[in-house]
Amino acid sequence: MKKMVLSLGGSILVPSLEAHTVSEYAAVLIQMALRGQVYVVVGGGGEARRYIGAARSLGINEAASDEIGIMVTRINATLLVYALGDAAYPAVAESYRQAKEFGESGKIVVMGGVTPGQTTDAVSAVLAETVGADLIINGTSVDGIYSADPKADPEAQRYDRMSAQDLLSIISAARLDAGSNTVIDIVAAKIVERSGIPLLVVDGRNPENLSKAVCEGTFSGTIVSDGECSPLPL
C-alpha cells in the first residue's frame, strides 16, 4: 500500500475559529485515503504564535514556549480527527512510534508537533522516514517553491521541479536575508535529501488541490525529487 505524509499548516486548516477548512479537508483526506495510507501532521498556525508570544511576555523560556505551541498543534489535530470520524484513528499520535502503530489500523493518522525547536515540516519529514512513505506533501499558502519570496519579489520564478540539493541551496540563500520566509524549513529539506522521498509543495488553501495531485496527478506546485519519473498520481 502506498503511504503519504501531509504537512498541513495550522493557518491553512484553522485560519480563524470563525473561518476554517476542517470539514473540507476531512472530505479530501478521505478521498486520498482510497489511494493509500495517509498520515497528517497539523501545525499550530497563528493561534500557536499568539500563545507563544504570550508565554514569552511572561518570561517563559523558549523550550517551554515551544511546548505550549505543540499543545496548540494537537488541539488543531484533534479537531481534524473528530471531523474525520470513523475514517481516522480515534486519537492524536504524540510520537513517531505511536503514529506508526496507529497506521497499522489502516485508518488516517493525525498528529501535531513532537519536539521543542522542531517545526511540523520537520516532523512530517521524520515521520515519512519512519513509516517508509512514498510521498511527502506540503500544503502551504503559496503555489510552490520560488527562487525568492513571491510576496516580496514580483520577479520570483516558480519551479515545477527541482532536486533536493537545489531546494537546500534556495533555503540556505534565503536564510541570509533578514526577515525572509521559506515554504519549508532547512531541517525538513535535509531530511528530504537524505531519505530520497519525493516532496510535493502545493497551494493548500484549496483542499481540492491535494486530492487532484494524489488521485489525478494534476497540480500547480513544485515536485522535489532526484528521480526522473513523477511520483504522481499515487
Coordinates of C-alpha atoms in Angstrom, one line a residue:
M1 CA 0.0 0.0 0.0
K2 CA 1.3 3.5 -0.9
K3 CA 1.9 5.8 2.0
M4 CA 1.8 9.6 2.0
V5 CA 2.5 12.1 4.7
L6 CA 0.8 15.5 4.5
S7 CA 2.2 18.6 6.3
L8 CA -0.7 20.9 6.8
G9 CA -0.2 24.4 8.2
G10 CA -2.4 25.5 11.1
S11 CA -3.0 28.8 9.2
I12 CA -4.3 26.7 6.3
L13 CA -6.6 24.4 8.3
V14 CA -7.7 26.9 11.0
P15 CA -7.0 30.5 9.8
S16 CA -9.5 31.6 12.5
L17 CA -12.1 29.9 14.6
E18 CA -14.9 31.6 12.6
A19 CA -13.5 30.6 9.2
H20 CA -11.8 27.2 9.0
T21 CA -11.4 24.4 6.4
V22 CA -11.6 21.4 8.7
S23 CA -14.7 19.9 7.1
E24 CA -13.4 20.5 3.6
Y25 CA -10.0 18.9 4.4
A26 CA -11.7 15.9 6.1
A27 CA -13.6 15.2 2.9
V28 CA -10.5 15.4 0.8
L29 CA -8.4 13.3 3.1
I30 CA -11.0 10.5 2.9
Q31 CA -10.7 10.6 -0.9
M32 CA -6.9 10.5 -0.6
A33 CA -7.1 7.5 1.7
L34 CA -8.6 5.5 -1.1
R35 CA -5.2 5.7 -2.7
G36 CA -3.1 4.6 0.3
Q37 CA -2.3 5.1 3.9
V38 CA -2.5 8.8 4.9
Y39 CA -0.6 10.5 7.7
V40 CA -1.3 14.1 8.5
V41 CA 0.9 16.4 10.6
V42 CA -1.0 19.6 11.6
G43 CA 0.7 22.9 12.5
G44 CA -0.3 25.4 15.1
G45 CA -0.7 28.5 12.9
G46 CA -1.4 31.9 14.2
E47 CA -3.0 30.6 17.3
A48 CA 0.2 28.9 18.4
R49 CA 2.2 32.0 17.6
R50 CA -0.1 34.1 19.8
Y51 CA 0.2 31.7 22.7
I52 CA 4.0 31.5 22.3
G53 CA 4.1 35.4 22.2
A54 CA 2.1 35.5 25.5
A55 CA 4.4 32.9 27.0
R56 CA 7.5 35.0 26.1
S57 CA 5.9 38.1 27.5
L58 CA 5.7 36.2 30.8
G59 CA 9.4 35.4 30.7
I60 CA 8.8 31.7 30.0
N61 CA 11.8 30.1 28.3
E62 CA 11.9 29.1 24.6
A63 CA 11.7 25.3 25.3
A64 CA 8.6 25.7 27.5
S65 CA 7.1 28.2 25.0
D66 CA 7.5 25.6 22.2
E67 CA 5.8 23.0 24.4
I68 CA 2.8 25.4 24.6
G69 CA 2.9 25.7 20.8
I70 CA 2.9 21.9 20.5
M71 CA -0.3 21.8 22.6
V72 CA -2.0 24.1 20.1
T73 CA -0.9 21.9 17.2
R74 CA -2.5 18.9 19.0
I75 CA -5.8 20.9 19.5
N76 CA -5.9 21.5 15.8
A77 CA -5.1 17.9 15.1
T78 CA -7.9 16.8 17.5
L79 CA -10.4 19.0 15.6
L80 CA -9.4 17.2 12.4
V81 CA -9.7 13.7 14.0
Y82 CA -13.2 14.4 15.1
A83 CA -14.1 15.8 11.7
L84 CA -12.8 12.6 10.0
G85 CA -14.9 10.4 12.2
D86 CA -14.5 6.7 11.6
A87 CA -12.0 7.3 8.8
A88 CA -9.4 8.4 11.3
Y89 CA -7.6 6.6 14.1
P90 CA -9.5 7.9 17.2
A91 CA -6.6 9.6 18.9
V92 CA -3.8 12.1 18.1
A93 CA -0.4 10.5 17.8
E94 CA 2.1 12.1 20.1
S95 CA 5.3 10.3 18.9
Y96 CA 6.6 8.8 15.7
R97 CA 6.4 5.3 17.1
Q98 CA 2.8 5.9 18.1
A99 CA 1.9 7.2 14.6
K100 CA 3.5 4.1 13.0
E101 CA 1.5 1.9 15.3
F102 CA -1.8 3.8 14.6
G103 CA -1.1 3.4 10.9
E104 CA -1.4 -0.4 11.2
S105 CA -5.1 0.1 11.6
G106 CA -5.3 1.3 8.0
K107 CA -7.1 4.5 9.1
I108 CA -5.9 8.1 8.6
V109 CA -3.4 9.0 11.3
V110 CA -3.2 12.6 12.6
M111 CA -0.5 14.2 14.8
G112 CA 0.8 17.6 15.7
G113 CA 4.2 18.7 17.0
V114 CA 6.6 16.4 18.8
T115 CA 9.7 18.2 20.0
P116 CA 10.5 21.7 21.1
G117 CA 12.6 23.5 18.4
Q118 CA 11.3 21.4 15.6
T119 CA 8.7 22.6 13.1
T120 CA 5.8 20.4 11.9
D121 CA 7.6 20.4 8.4
A122 CA 10.5 18.6 10.1
V123 CA 8.0 16.3 12.0
S124 CA 6.5 15.4 8.6
A125 CA 9.8 14.6 7.1
V126 CA 10.9 12.4 10.0
L127 CA 7.5 10.7 10.1
A128 CA 7.9 9.9 6.4
E129 CA 11.2 8.3 7.0
T130 CA 9.8 6.4 10.0
V131 CA 6.8 4.9 8.1
G132 CA 8.6 4.5 4.8
A133 CA 6.4 6.9 2.9
D134 CA 6.3 7.2 -0.9
L135 CA 5.5 10.9 -0.9
I136 CA 5.5 13.9 1.4
I137 CA 3.0 16.7 0.6
N138 CA 3.4 20.2 2.0
G139 CA 0.1 22.1 1.9
T140 CA 1.1 25.8 2.2
S141 CA -0.1 29.3 1.4
V142 CA 1.8 29.6 -1.9
D143 CA 1.6 27.5 -5.1
G144 CA 5.1 26.0 -5.0
I145 CA 8.7 26.8 -4.4
Y146 CA 10.1 30.1 -5.8
S147 CA 13.5 31.5 -6.4
A148 CA 12.7 34.2 -3.9
D149 CA 9.7 35.2 -1.7
P150 CA 7.0 35.9 -4.3
K151 CA 5.2 38.2 -1.9
A152 CA 8.2 40.5 -1.8
D153 CA 9.7 39.9 -5.3
P154 CA 7.3 40.1 -8.3
E155 CA 10.2 38.7 -10.5
A156 CA 10.4 35.5 -8.4
Q157 CA 10.4 32.3 -10.5
R158 CA 8.3 29.3 -9.6
Y159 CA 9.9 25.9 -10.2
D160 CA 7.9 23.0 -11.5
R161 CA 10.5 20.5 -10.5
M162 CA 13.8 20.6 -8.7
S163 CA 16.3 18.3 -6.9
A164 CA 16.6 18.1 -3.1
Q165 CA 20.1 19.8 -3.4
D166 CA 18.5 22.7 -5.3
L167 CA 15.9 23.1 -2.6
L168 CA 18.6 23.2 0.1
S169 CA 20.5 25.8 -2.0
I170 CA 17.5 28.1 -2.2
I171 CA 16.6 27.8 1.5
S172 CA 20.3 28.4 2.6
A173 CA 20.4 31.6 0.4
A174 CA 17.1 32.8 1.8
R175 CA 18.3 32.4 5.3
L176 CA 20.9 35.0 4.7
D177 CA 18.3 37.7 4.1
A178 CA 16.8 39.1 7.3
G179 CA 13.1 38.5 7.6
S180 CA 12.8 36.3 4.6
N181 CA 10.3 33.4 4.5
T182 CA 10.7 29.9 3.0
V183 CA 7.9 27.4 2.4
I184 CA 9.8 24.6 4.1
D185 CA 12.4 24.7 6.9
I186 CA 16.0 23.6 6.4
V187 CA 15.8 20.6 8.7
A188 CA 12.9 19.2 6.7
A189 CA 14.8 19.8 3.4
K190 CA 17.9 18.0 4.7
I191 CA 15.7 15.0 5.7
V192 CA 14.1 15.0 2.2
E193 CA 17.6 15.0 0.7
R194 CA 18.9 12.1 2.8
S195 CA 15.7 10.0 2.6
G196 CA 15.2 10.4 -1.1
I197 CA 11.4 10.6 -0.5
P198 CA 9.8 12.9 -3.1
L199 CA 8.2 16.1 -1.8
L200 CA 5.3 18.0 -3.4
V201 CA 4.8 21.6 -2.4
V202 CA 1.2 22.7 -3.4
D203 CA -1.2 25.5 -2.5
G204 CA -3.1 24.1 0.4
R205 CA -5.6 27.0 0.6
N206 CA -7.8 24.9 -1.7
P207 CA -8.1 21.4 -0.3
E208 CA -9.0 20.0 -3.7
N209 CA -5.5 20.8 -5.0
L210 CA -4.3 17.9 -2.9
S211 CA -6.8 15.3 -4.0
K212 CA -6.2 16.2 -7.6
A213 CA -2.5 15.8 -7.2
V214 CA -2.7 12.4 -5.5
C215 CA -5.6 11.0 -7.5
E216 CA -5.2 12.6 -10.9
G217 CA -1.6 13.8 -11.0
T218 CA -2.7 17.3 -11.9
F219 CA -1.5 20.2 -9.8
S220 CA 0.1 23.6 -9.7
G221 CA 3.1 23.3 -7.5
T222 CA 6.7 22.0 -7.2
I223 CA 8.0 18.4 -7.1
V224 CA 11.3 17.9 -5.3
S225 CA 12.7 14.7 -6.4
D226 CA 16.1 13.3 -7.6
G227 CA 14.3 10.7 -9.7
E228 CA 13.4 11.1 -13.4
C229 CA 9.8 10.0 -13.1
S230 CA 6.9 11.8 -11.4
P231 CA 5.7 10.1 -8.2
L232 CA 2.1 11.3 -9.0
P233 CA -0.6 10.1 -9.2
L234 CA -0.3 7.5 -6.5

